[in-house]
Coordinates of C-alpha atoms in Angstrom, one line a residue:
Chain A
X29 CA 32.2 -25.9 48.6
X30 CA 32.8 -22.7 46.6
X31 CA 33.8 -19.5 48.5
X32 CA 32.2 -16.5 47.4
X33 CA 34.7 -14.7 45.2
X34 CA 34.4 -10.9 45.9
X35 CA 35.9 -9.3 42.8
X36 CA 36.0 -5.5 42.7
X37 CA 34.2 -5.6 39.4
X38 CA 32.7 -2.1 40.1
X39 CA 35.9 -0.5 38.8
X40 CA 36.1 -2.6 35.8
X41 CA 32.3 -3.6 35.1
X42 CA 31.1 -0.1 34.3
X43 CA 33.2 0.8 31.0
X44 CA 33.1 -2.8 30.0
X45 CA 29.2 -2.4 29.8
X46 CA 29.3 1.0 28.1
X47 CA 31.6 -0.5 25.5
X48 CA 29.2 -3.4 24.9
X49 CA 26.3 -1.1 24.5
X50 CA 28.1 0.6 22.0
X51 CA 29.5 -2.4 20.1
X52 CA 25.8 -3.5 19.3
X53 CA 25.2 -0.5 17.4
X54 CA 28.6 -0.7 15.9
X55 CA 27.7 -4.3 15.0
X56 CA 24.4 -3.2 13.4
X57 CA 26.4 -0.2 11.6
X58 CA 29.1 -2.7 10.2
X59 CA 26.3 -5.3 9.1
X60 CA 24.6 -2.6 7.5
X61 CA 27.8 -1.3 5.7
X62 CA 28.4 -4.8 4.3
X63 CA 25.2 -4.3 2.1
X64 CA 26.8 -2.1 -0.5
X65 CA 23.3 -1.4 -2.4
X66 CA 22.0 -0.4 1.0
X67 CA 24.8 2.2 1.8
X68 CA 24.3 3.7 -1.7
X69 CA 20.8 3.9 -0.9
X70 CA 21.2 5.5 2.2
X71 CA 23.4 8.1 0.7
X72 CA 21.0 8.8 -2.0
X73 CA 18.2 9.2 0.5
X74 CA 20.3 11.5 2.4
X75 CA 20.9 13.7 -0.9
X76 CA 17.2 13.5 -1.8
X77 CA 16.3 14.8 1.7
X78 CA 18.8 17.5 1.6
X79 CA 17.4 18.7 -2.0
X80 CA 13.9 18.7 -0.6
X81 CA 14.8 20.6 2.6
X82 CA 16.8 23.3 0.5
X83 CA 14.4 23.3 -2.7
X84 CA 14.2 27.0 -2.9
X85 CA 17.9 27.5 -3.0
X86 CA 18.5 24.8 -5.6
X87 CA 15.9 25.3 -7.8
X88 CA 16.9 27.8 -10.8
X89 CA 13.3 28.5 -11.7
X90 CA 9.7 28.8 -10.2
X91 CA 7.7 25.8 -10.1
X92 CA 4.4 27.4 -10.8
X93 CA 5.4 30.2 -13.4
X94 CA 6.9 29.8 -16.8
X95 CA 7.1 31.5 -20.3
X96 CA 4.8 30.3 -22.9
X97 CA 7.5 31.3 -25.3
X98 CA 9.7 28.4 -23.8
X99 CA 7.2 25.6 -24.0
X100 CA 8.3 22.4 -24.7
X101 CA 12.2 23.1 -24.6
X102 CA 14.6 20.0 -25.0
X103 CA 16.8 19.2 -22.1
X104 CA 19.6 21.8 -22.0
X105 CA 22.0 23.7 -19.7
X106 CA 19.5 26.4 -19.1
X107 CA 16.6 23.7 -18.5
X108 CA 18.3 20.7 -17.1
X109 CA 15.4 18.7 -17.9
X110 CA 13.5 20.8 -20.3
X111 CA 10.2 22.6 -20.3
X112 CA 6.8 21.5 -19.9
X113 CA 3.4 22.5 -22.1
X114 CA 3.6 26.0 -20.4
X115 CA 7.0 26.5 -20.3
X116 CA 7.9 25.8 -16.6
X117 CA 11.2 24.2 -15.7
X118 CA 10.8 20.5 -15.1
X119 CA 13.8 20.1 -12.9
X120 CA 12.5 22.8 -10.6
X121 CA 8.9 21.4 -10.5
X122 CA 10.7 17.7 -9.9
X123 CA 12.7 18.9 -6.9
X124 CA 9.5 20.8 -5.6
X125 CA 7.5 17.5 -6.1
X126 CA 10.2 15.7 -4.3
X127 CA 9.9 18.3 -1.2
X128 CA 6.0 17.6 -1.4
X129 CA 6.7 13.8 -1.5
X130 CA 9.1 13.9 1.4
X131 CA 6.6 16.0 3.5
X132 CA 3.9 13.4 2.8
X133 CA 6.3 10.3 3.3
X134 CA 8.0 11.2 6.6
X135 CA 5.2 13.2 7.7
X136 CA 2.5 10.5 7.4
X137 CA 5.3 8.1 9.0
X138 CA 5.4 10.2 12.0
X139 CA 1.8 9.9 12.7
X140 CA 1.8 6.2 11.7
X141 CA 4.5 5.7 14.3
X142 CA 3.0 7.8 16.8
X143 CA -0.5 5.8 16.6
X144 CA 1.1 2.8 16.1
X145 CA 3.3 2.7 18.9
X146 CA 0.5 4.0 21.1
X147 CA -2.3 1.6 20.2
X148 CA 0.2 -1.3 19.3
X149 CA 2.0 -1.0 23.0
X150 CA -1.3 -0.7 24.7
X151 CA -2.7 -3.6 23.0
X152 CA 0.4 -5.8 23.2
X153 CA 1.2 -4.8 26.8
X154 CA -2.1 -4.7 28.5
X155 CA -3.4 -7.6 26.6
X156 CA -6.9 -9.3 27.3
X157 CA -10.1 -7.4 26.2
X158 CA -8.4 -4.3 25.6
X159 CA -6.0 -6.1 23.2
X160 CA -8.9 -7.8 21.3
X161 CA -11.1 -4.9 21.0
X162 CA -8.3 -2.7 19.7
X163 CA -7.1 -5.5 17.3
X164 CA -10.7 -5.9 15.9
X165 CA -10.6 -2.1 15.1
X166 CA -7.3 -2.5 13.5
X167 CA -8.4 -5.7 11.6
X168 CA -11.5 -3.9 10.4
X169 CA -9.5 -0.7 9.2
X170 CA -7.0 -3.0 7.6
X171 CA -9.7 -4.7 5.5
X172 CA -10.8 -1.5 4.0
X173 CA -9.6 -0.5 0.4
X174 CA -7.0 2.0 1.7
X175 CA -6.7 3.9 -1.5
X176 CA -10.6 4.5 -1.8
X177 CA -10.7 5.8 1.8
X178 CA -7.7 8.0 1.2
X179 CA -9.8 9.4 -1.7
X180 CA -13.0 10.0 0.5
X181 CA -10.9 11.7 3.1
X182 CA -9.3 14.1 0.8
X183 CA -12.7 15.0 -0.7
X184 CA -13.7 16.0 2.9
X185 CA -10.5 17.6 3.8
X186 CA -9.7 19.6 0.7
X187 CA -7.0 18.8 -1.7
X188 CA -4.0 20.5 -0.1
X189 CA -0.8 18.6 1.1
X190 CA -2.0 18.5 4.8
X191 CA -5.4 16.9 3.6
X192 CA -3.1 14.2 1.6
X193 CA -1.0 13.7 4.4
X194 CA -3.7 12.9 6.8
X195 CA -5.4 10.8 4.3
X196 CA -2.2 8.5 3.8
X197 CA -1.6 8.1 7.4
X198 CA -5.1 7.4 8.5
X199 CA -5.3 4.2 6.4
X200 CA -1.8 3.0 6.8
X201 CA -1.1 3.5 10.8
X202 CA -2.8 -0.1 11.2
X203 CA 0.0 -2.0 9.8
X204 CA 2.4 -0.2 12.1
X205 CA 0.1 -1.2 15.2
X206 CA 0.4 -4.7 14.1
X207 CA 4.1 -4.6 14.0
X208 CA 4.4 -2.9 17.5
X209 CA 2.1 -5.4 19.0
X210 CA 3.7 -8.3 17.6
X211 CA 7.2 -7.1 18.9
X212 CA 5.7 -5.9 22.4
X213 CA 3.9 -9.7 22.6
X214 CA 7.4 -11.2 22.1
X215 CA 9.5 -8.8 24.3
X216 CA 7.1 -9.1 27.1
X217 CA 7.8 -12.7 27.7
X218 CA 11.8 -12.0 28.3
X219 CA 13.2 -12.9 31.5
X220 CA 14.6 -9.2 31.9
X221 CA 11.1 -7.9 31.9
X222 CA 10.3 -10.4 34.6
X223 CA 13.4 -9.4 36.5
X224 CA 12.6 -5.4 36.0
X225 CA 9.2 -6.2 37.4
X226 CA 10.9 -8.1 40.5
X227 CA 13.1 -5.1 41.2
X228 CA 9.9 -3.1 41.4
X229 CA 9.6 -1.1 38.1
X230 CA 6.1 -0.1 37.3
X231 CA 4.3 -0.7 34.2
X232 CA 5.3 2.7 32.6
X233 CA 8.9 2.0 33.5
X234 CA 8.9 -1.3 32.2
X235 CA 7.2 -0.1 28.8
X236 CA 9.2 2.7 27.9
X237 CA 12.4 1.6 29.2
X238 CA 12.5 -2.0 28.6
X239 CA 9.7 -3.1 26.2
X240 CA 9.7 -0.4 23.7
X241 CA 13.5 0.0 23.2
X242 CA 13.9 -3.6 22.7
X243 CA 11.0 -3.5 20.1
X244 CA 12.6 -0.9 18.0
X245 CA 14.2 -3.0 15.4
X246 CA 11.4 -4.1 13.2
X247 CA 9.4 -0.8 14.0
X248 CA 12.2 1.0 12.4
X249 CA 12.4 -1.4 9.4
X250 CA 8.6 -1.1 9.0
X251 CA 9.0 2.8 9.1
X252 CA 11.9 2.9 6.7
X253 CA 9.7 0.6 4.1
X254 CA 6.4 2.8 4.8
X255 CA 7.9 6.1 3.7
X256 CA 8.2 5.2 0.1
X257 CA 4.8 3.5 0.3
X258 CA 3.6 6.8 1.3
X259 CA 5.1 8.5 -1.4
X260 CA 3.6 6.0 -3.9
X261 CA 0.1 6.6 -2.3
X262 CA 0.7 10.6 -2.7
X263 CA 1.6 10.4 -6.1
X264 CA -0.8 8.0 -7.2
X265 CA -3.6 10.2 -5.7
X266 CA -2.0 13.2 -7.7
X267 CA -1.9 10.9 -10.7
X268 CA -5.6 10.4 -11.1
X269 CA -6.1 14.0 -10.3
X270 CA -7.5 13.6 -6.6
X271 CA -4.4 14.5 -4.7
X272 CA -2.5 17.9 -4.8
X273 CA -4.0 20.2 -7.3
X274 CA -2.1 22.2 -9.9
X275 CA -0.2 24.3 -9.7
X276 CA 1.5 22.4 -6.8
X277 CA 3.7 20.0 -8.4
X278 CA 3.7 16.5 -7.6
X279 CA 5.3 13.3 -9.3
X280 CA 2.0 12.1 -10.0
X281 CA 0.5 15.0 -11.9
X282 CA 3.9 15.5 -13.7
X283 CA 3.7 11.9 -14.9
X284 CA 0.0 12.3 -16.1
X285 CA 1.1 15.5 -17.9
X286 CA 4.1 13.9 -19.5
X287 CA 1.9 11.0 -20.6
X288 CA -0.3 13.2 -22.7
X289 CA 2.6 14.2 -25.0
X290 CA 4.5 11.0 -24.8
X291 CA 5.0 10.6 -28.7
X292 CA 6.2 14.1 -29.2
X293 CA 8.1 14.9 -25.9
X294 CA 9.2 11.6 -24.3
X295 CA 11.7 13.3 -21.9
X296 CA 8.9 15.1 -20.0
X297 CA 7.6 11.5 -19.0
X298 CA 11.0 9.7 -18.8
X299 CA 13.3 11.6 -16.5
X300 CA 10.4 12.2 -13.8
X301 CA 9.4 8.7 -13.9
X302 CA 13.2 7.4 -13.6
X303 CA 13.8 9.7 -10.9
X304 CA 10.9 8.7 -9.0
X305 CA 11.8 5.1 -9.5
X306 CA 15.3 5.7 -8.3
X307 CA 14.1 7.6 -5.2
X308 CA 11.8 4.6 -4.3
X309 CA 14.3 1.8 -4.9
X310 CA 16.9 3.8 -2.7
X311 CA 14.3 3.9 0.2
X312 CA 13.8 0.1 -0.3
X313 CA 17.4 -0.6 -0.4
X314 CA 17.9 1.3 2.9
X315 CA 15.2 -0.5 4.5
X316 CA 16.6 -3.9 3.1
X317 CA 19.8 -3.0 4.7
X318 CA 18.2 -1.8 8.0
X319 CA 16.3 -5.4 8.1
X320 CA 19.7 -7.0 7.7
X321 CA 21.3 -5.1 10.5
X322 CA 18.5 -5.5 12.9
X323 CA 17.4 -9.1 12.2
X324 CA 19.5 -11.2 14.6
X325 CA 18.9 -14.2 13.0
X326 CA 20.7 -13.4 9.9
X327 CA 23.4 -11.7 11.6
Chain B
X14 CA -14.2 -25.9 9.0
X15 CA -18.2 -25.0 8.6
X16 CA -17.9 -23.0 12.0
X17 CA -14.8 -21.3 10.7
X18 CA -16.8 -20.3 7.4
X19 CA -19.7 -19.0 9.5
X20 CA -17.6 -17.1 12.0
X21 CA -15.5 -15.4 9.1
X22 CA -18.7 -14.4 7.1
X23 CA -20.1 -13.0 10.3
X24 CA -17.2 -11.1 10.9
X25 CA -16.9 -9.7 7.5
X26 CA -20.8 -8.7 7.9
X27 CA -19.6 -6.5 10.9
X28 CA -16.6 -5.1 9.0
X29 CA -19.0 -4.1 6.1
X30 CA -21.4 -2.6 8.4
X31 CA -18.6 -0.4 9.9
X32 CA -17.5 0.6 6.4
X33 CA -20.8 1.4 5.5
X34 CA -21.0 3.7 8.8
X35 CA -17.6 5.4 8.3
X36 CA -18.4 6.1 4.5
X37 CA -21.7 7.6 5.5
X38 CA -20.6 9.8 8.1
X39 CA -17.8 11.0 6.0
X40 CA -19.9 11.6 3.1
X41 CA -22.2 13.6 5.2
X42 CA -19.5 15.8 6.5
X43 CA -18.3 16.4 2.8
X44 CA -18.8 19.8 1.6
X45 CA -21.8 20.5 -0.4
X46 CA -22.9 16.9 0.5
X47 CA -26.6 16.1 -0.7
X48 CA -27.1 14.7 2.6
X49 CA -27.0 18.0 4.5
X50 CA -29.0 20.0 2.2
X51 CA -32.9 20.4 2.5
X52 CA -34.2 20.6 -1.1
X53 CA -37.4 21.4 0.0
X54 CA -36.1 24.7 1.8
X55 CA -33.2 25.9 -0.1
X56 CA -33.2 26.4 -3.9
X57 CA -30.8 24.2 -5.8
X58 CA -29.5 26.8 -8.2
X59 CA -28.3 28.9 -5.1
X60 CA -26.4 26.1 -3.5
X61 CA -24.5 25.3 -6.6
X62 CA -26.1 22.2 -7.4
X63 CA -27.4 23.3 -10.9
X64 CA -25.4 20.6 -12.5
X65 CA -27.5 17.9 -10.9
X66 CA -30.7 16.7 -12.2
X67 CA -33.6 17.7 -10.2
X68 CA -35.4 14.3 -10.4
X69 CA -32.2 12.7 -9.2
X70 CA -31.9 15.0 -6.1
X71 CA -35.5 14.5 -5.3
X72 CA -35.0 10.6 -5.5
X73 CA -32.0 10.8 -3.3
X74 CA -33.7 13.0 -0.7
X75 CA -36.6 10.5 -0.4
X76 CA -34.6 7.7 -0.5
X77 CA -32.3 8.8 2.2
X78 CA -34.9 10.5 4.3
X79 CA -33.2 13.8 4.2
X80 CA -34.0 15.9 7.1
X81 CA -34.8 13.3 9.5
X82 CA -32.3 12.1 12.0
X83 CA -29.2 10.5 10.9
X84 CA -30.0 7.0 11.8
X85 CA -33.1 7.2 9.4
X86 CA -30.6 8.5 6.6
X87 CA -28.5 5.7 7.3
X88 CA -31.2 3.4 7.0
X89 CA -31.9 4.6 3.7
X90 CA -28.3 3.9 2.7
X91 CA -28.3 0.5 4.0
X92 CA -31.6 -0.5 2.6
X93 CA -30.4 0.3 -0.9
X94 CA -27.4 -2.1 -0.4
X95 CA -29.8 -4.8 1.2
X96 CA -32.3 -4.6 -1.5
X97 CA -29.4 -4.4 -4.1
X98 CA -31.1 -1.5 -5.5
X99 CA -28.6 1.5 -5.9
X100 CA -30.8 4.0 -7.6
X101 CA -29.3 6.5 -10.0
X102 CA -26.2 8.9 -9.9
X103 CA -25.7 12.5 -10.2
X104 CA -23.5 12.2 -13.3
X105 CA -25.7 10.0 -15.3
X106 CA -29.4 10.6 -14.4
X107 CA -31.0 8.4 -17.1
X108 CA -29.0 5.2 -16.0
X109 CA -29.1 3.3 -12.8
X110 CA -25.9 2.9 -11.0
X111 CA -26.5 -0.9 -11.3
X112 CA -26.2 -0.8 -15.2
X113 CA -23.0 1.1 -14.7
X114 CA -21.4 -1.1 -12.5
X115 CA -22.3 -4.1 -14.6
X116 CA -20.5 -2.8 -17.4
X117 CA -17.5 -1.5 -15.5
X118 CA -16.7 -4.1 -12.9
X119 CA -15.8 -7.3 -15.1
X120 CA -13.4 -5.0 -16.9
X121 CA -11.4 -4.2 -13.7
X122 CA -12.1 -7.8 -12.3
X123 CA -10.8 -9.2 -15.6
X124 CA -7.7 -7.2 -15.6
X125 CA -6.9 -7.9 -11.9
X126 CA -7.5 -11.7 -12.3
X127 CA -5.4 -12.0 -15.3
X128 CA -2.5 -10.0 -13.6
X129 CA -2.6 -12.3 -10.9
X130 CA -2.5 -15.4 -13.3
X131 CA 0.5 -13.8 -15.1
X132 CA 2.1 -13.0 -12.0
X133 CA 1.8 -16.7 -10.6
X134 CA 2.9 -18.1 -14.0
X135 CA 6.1 -15.8 -13.9
X136 CA 6.7 -15.7 -10.0
X137 CA 6.6 -19.6 -9.5
X138 CA 9.4 -20.6 -12.0
X139 CA 11.5 -17.5 -10.8
X140 CA 11.1 -18.9 -7.3
X141 CA 12.2 -22.3 -8.3
X142 CA 15.0 -21.2 -10.2
X143 CA 16.5 -19.0 -7.5
X144 CA 16.0 -22.0 -4.8
X145 CA 17.6 -24.6 -7.0
X146 CA 20.8 -22.4 -7.6
X147 CA 20.8 -20.7 -4.0
X148 CA 23.4 -18.4 -3.0
X149 CA 24.7 -18.1 -6.7
X150 CA 24.5 -15.2 -8.8
X151 CA 21.4 -16.5 -10.6
X152 CA 19.7 -16.3 -7.2
X153 CA 20.9 -13.1 -6.4
X154 CA 20.2 -11.7 -9.7
X155 CA 16.6 -13.0 -9.5
X156 CA 16.1 -11.5 -6.3
X157 CA 17.6 -8.3 -7.3
X158 CA 14.8 -8.1 -9.9
X159 CA 12.2 -8.9 -7.5
X160 CA 13.4 -6.2 -5.3
X161 CA 12.8 -4.0 -8.3
X162 CA 9.5 -5.1 -8.7
X163 CA 8.3 -4.6 -5.1
X164 CA 9.8 -1.2 -4.9
X165 CA 8.2 0.3 -8.2
X166 CA 4.4 0.9 -8.5
X167 CA 2.7 -0.4 -11.5
X168 CA 2.0 3.1 -12.9
X169 CA 5.7 3.8 -13.0
X170 CA 6.2 0.3 -14.6
X171 CA 3.6 1.1 -17.0
X172 CA 5.4 4.3 -18.1
X173 CA 8.5 2.3 -19.1
X174 CA 6.3 -0.4 -20.7
X175 CA 4.9 2.3 -23.0
X176 CA 8.3 3.9 -23.5
X177 CA 9.4 0.3 -24.8
X178 CA 6.5 -1.2 -26.5
X179 CA 4.6 1.7 -28.0
X180 CA 7.4 4.5 -28.5
X181 CA 10.3 2.6 -29.5
X182 CA 8.9 -0.9 -30.9
X183 CA 5.5 0.3 -32.0
X184 CA 4.1 -3.1 -31.1
X185 CA 1.3 -2.2 -28.8
X186 CA -1.1 1.1 -28.1
X187 CA 0.0 3.4 -25.6
X188 CA -3.7 3.7 -24.3
X189 CA -7.5 3.1 -25.3
X190 CA -9.6 0.1 -24.8
X191 CA -10.6 -1.9 -27.9
X192 CA -9.2 -5.1 -28.4
X193 CA -6.6 -7.6 -27.0
X194 CA -3.9 -5.5 -27.6
X195 CA -4.8 -2.8 -25.4
X196 CA -4.8 -5.5 -22.5
X197 CA -1.1 -6.4 -22.5
X198 CA 0.6 -3.2 -20.9
X199 CA -2.0 -2.8 -18.3
X200 CA -1.7 -6.6 -17.2
X201 CA 1.9 -6.6 -17.5
X202 CA 2.1 -3.4 -15.3
X203 CA 0.0 -4.8 -12.8
X204 CA 1.5 -8.3 -12.8
X205 CA 5.3 -7.4 -12.8
X206 CA 5.5 -5.6 -9.3
X207 CA 3.6 -8.3 -7.7
X208 CA 6.1 -11.3 -9.0
X209 CA 8.7 -9.4 -6.9
X210 CA 7.4 -10.5 -3.6
X211 CA 5.4 -13.6 -4.9
X212 CA 8.8 -15.0 -6.3
X213 CA 10.7 -14.2 -3.1
X214 CA 7.9 -15.6 -1.1
X215 CA 8.0 -19.0 -3.3
X216 CA 11.8 -18.9 -2.8
X217 CA 11.6 -18.9 0.8
X218 CA 9.0 -21.5 1.0
X219 CA 11.1 -23.9 -1.0
X220 CA 14.2 -23.4 0.6
X221 CA 12.5 -23.7 4.0
X222 CA 11.1 -27.1 2.8
X223 CA 14.4 -28.3 1.3
X224 CA 15.7 -28.1 4.5
X225 CA 13.2 -30.4 6.2
X226 CA 13.6 -34.0 7.0
X227 CA 11.5 -35.4 4.2
X228 CA 13.7 -33.6 1.5
X229 CA 16.8 -35.1 3.0
X230 CA 15.4 -38.6 2.9
X231 CA 14.6 -38.2 -0.8
X232 CA 18.2 -37.2 -1.2
X233 CA 19.6 -40.1 1.2
X234 CA 17.6 -42.3 -1.0
X235 CA 19.4 -41.0 -4.2
X236 CA 17.0 -38.5 -5.5
X237 CA 18.3 -35.6 -7.5
X238 CA 17.7 -32.1 -6.6
X239 CA 15.5 -31.7 -9.4
X240 CA 13.4 -34.8 -8.1
X241 CA 13.2 -33.4 -4.6
X242 CA 11.8 -30.2 -5.9
X243 CA 9.1 -31.3 -8.6
X244 CA 8.1 -34.2 -6.8
X245 CA 8.0 -33.4 -3.1
X246 CA 8.8 -30.0 -2.2
X247 CA 7.0 -28.1 -4.9
X248 CA 3.6 -29.1 -3.9
X249 CA 4.0 -28.3 -0.2
X250 CA 5.3 -25.1 -1.0
X251 CA 2.7 -24.0 -3.4
X252 CA 0.2 -24.1 -0.5
X253 CA 1.7 -21.0 1.3
X254 CA 1.7 -18.9 -1.8
X255 CA -2.3 -19.0 -1.9
X256 CA -2.6 -17.3 1.1
X257 CA -0.6 -14.1 -0.2
X258 CA -2.9 -14.0 -3.4
X259 CA -5.8 -12.5 -1.2
X260 CA -4.0 -9.5 -0.2
X261 CA -2.2 -9.0 -3.6
X262 CA -5.8 -9.0 -5.2
X263 CA -6.9 -6.1 -2.8
X264 CA -3.9 -4.2 -3.9
X265 CA -4.2 -5.1 -7.4
X266 CA -7.9 -3.7 -7.4
X267 CA -6.4 -0.2 -6.0
X268 CA -3.7 -0.4 -8.7
X269 CA -6.4 -0.6 -11.3
X270 CA -7.8 2.8 -10.3
X271 CA -4.6 4.4 -11.3
X272 CA -3.9 2.0 -14.5
X273 CA -7.3 2.7 -15.7
X274 CA -6.8 6.4 -15.3
X275 CA -3.6 6.1 -17.2
X276 CA -4.9 3.8 -20.1
X277 CA -8.4 5.3 -20.4
X278 CA -10.1 1.7 -19.5
X279 CA -13.7 2.1 -18.8
X280 CA -13.5 0.0 -15.5
X281 CA -14.4 0.5 -12.0
X282 CA -11.4 2.4 -11.1
X283 CA -12.4 5.0 -13.8
X284 CA -15.9 5.1 -12.6
X285 CA -15.0 5.8 -8.8
X286 CA -12.3 8.4 -10.1
X287 CA -15.0 10.3 -12.0
X288 CA -17.4 10.1 -9.2
X289 CA -14.7 11.4 -6.7
X290 CA -13.9 14.1 -9.1
X291 CA -17.2 15.4 -9.8
X292 CA -18.4 14.8 -6.2
X293 CA -21.1 12.2 -7.1
X294 CA -21.8 11.0 -3.7
X295 CA -24.1 8.2 -4.2
X296 CA -21.9 6.6 -6.7
X297 CA -18.7 7.1 -4.5
X298 CA -20.6 5.2 -1.6
X299 CA -21.9 2.3 -3.6
X300 CA -18.3 1.7 -5.4
X301 CA -16.5 1.9 -2.0
X302 CA -18.9 -0.7 -0.9
X303 CA -18.7 -3.1 -3.6
X304 CA -14.9 -2.7 -3.8
X305 CA -14.7 -3.9 -0.2
X306 CA -17.2 -6.4 -0.7
X307 CA -15.3 -8.0 -3.4
X308 CA -11.9 -7.8 -1.8
X309 CA -13.5 -9.4 1.5
X310 CA -15.0 -12.3 -0.3
X311 CA -11.9 -12.9 -2.1
X312 CA -9.9 -13.2 0.8
X313 CA -12.5 -15.6 2.3
X314 CA -12.3 -17.4 -0.9
X315 CA -8.6 -17.8 -0.6
X316 CA -8.6 -18.8 3.1
X317 CA -11.2 -21.2 2.4
X318 CA -9.1 -22.9 -0.3
X319 CA -6.3 -22.9 1.6
X320 CA -7.9 -24.5 4.4
X321 CA -9.0 -27.4 2.1
X322 CA -5.8 -27.9 0.5
X323 CA -3.8 -28.2 3.7
X324 CA -4.6 -31.3 5.6
X325 CA -3.0 -29.9 8.8
X326 CA -5.2 -26.8 8.8
X327 CA -8.4 -28.7 7.7
X328 CA -8.1 -31.1 10.9
X329 CA -7.1 -28.5 13.4
X330 CA -10.5 -26.8 12.5
X331 CA -9.0 -23.3 11.4
X332 CA -8.9 -22.0 14.9
X333 CA -7.1 -19.0 14.0

């Protein structure tokens, strides 16, 4: 017969628990740091965001005004990446298009996260008929040709950056809702949820304190991959002339302009494309690193 | 199987109806939409529609019962789709929309399909290569390139391809649409990003199957790694690859919108793009519907083929 051991754990347990909570995040951080390319990607993303935030102070020239006398100048110290057909500084235009891409990329992701968390969590947690109705709606939107729907929405809302942001978010929140719902469905079956319910927690407490925090990993990863995808759509729309209207700069319209003079002025096309490709790549590697860090199977 | 197909078709019809409703209401809200103006009352010239042909506007206002309640207008739109009679567009008052589509659609579909075939032809060998040399530099190299592919969109890749093949090597034309040479860069630009995720998928699927008991049995009986892959594992790994063709085709058709714009290819994407740019609402509505129809039919076909090929799913009656 085992005697009930009364250890005074109260003194020792608390700091121990605190340490353990810390060490999960520390472990994830260590796994993330092991992926060197992901760290480089993260640093570059940080640099880009800083550039986008402080665009007015970084850019040496205006993005919309140029001098015709300085048209088609080759890259030099005065104009780092040269000037375009009407003498505008390409470097300044690129920084501003980065700013616009970031507004759409992050802003649309914020809307997607909000909508996705709300609908996904309700569908996954409530289940039953609510779940099947919500998921039917999600399936229908998912099946639409998203790019066309974005274009139609932009025609409706006008060709400004907020219209582009809404048009991008309106078609891509369904992916996030699916991820959240899947996560909530798995987490809901865990024993600690049963334990919380047995302790008398109501559904709101269970959802916000236990289910959602434990579903965050894949949701964060999906969000990290969603940002470059939003940027791609934004510049794709501008590329075909249906996104941001000139003189507002966007990577897409800069590339479309550069393509016109490709044989005479290839630098107008190469540098913007390269920078865009590197931007998208660093976001992807950041997402990849996050996936490694949050995926317990591979850890 | 039959029950499954019928249910899928029924679901498809519901989704298409939802799409027509959404596009109808979006178009009705659009600024200067022909669905909101009453031609009989307000002069066309004053409402800024002088560029539209009077006859075409007349035709559309009759077709869509303009001025009557919304459900009659919607019914006009639906009737056009059901009878496969799309009328004429604002931009080209003398050509029926149908003949525009008949010209443009095969071009886009041809580009999309050849890109998918090329993508498969590249990604299957790359996947096998990476799976056979798992966790070596060859594997990580192949996966690095697949990562590049997934994160760079077709239109950026197209820029680099033009740079290499038109600007420096002078092998291929940088744009235009005349002969087979014009085909190469657009198809490559669409196919290569796709190989990224496809070869990854192929590799994972092969590795998964290589860890299964039947693969171990082959090795235990003295088979080489080559034997295992080519005679046993490959067949089982190819089947799941079919499932991701459907979603890729949808993405590819959207990619053609940008690629056709860049290369001046007179396909569906260009048609839609022009329609959207000049607010040719009838053409926008019809081509959106057709795009969705094609994507949904393709997805359905892919799922049916998958079911036919995989006996486990065939027997369970495709309950999913």
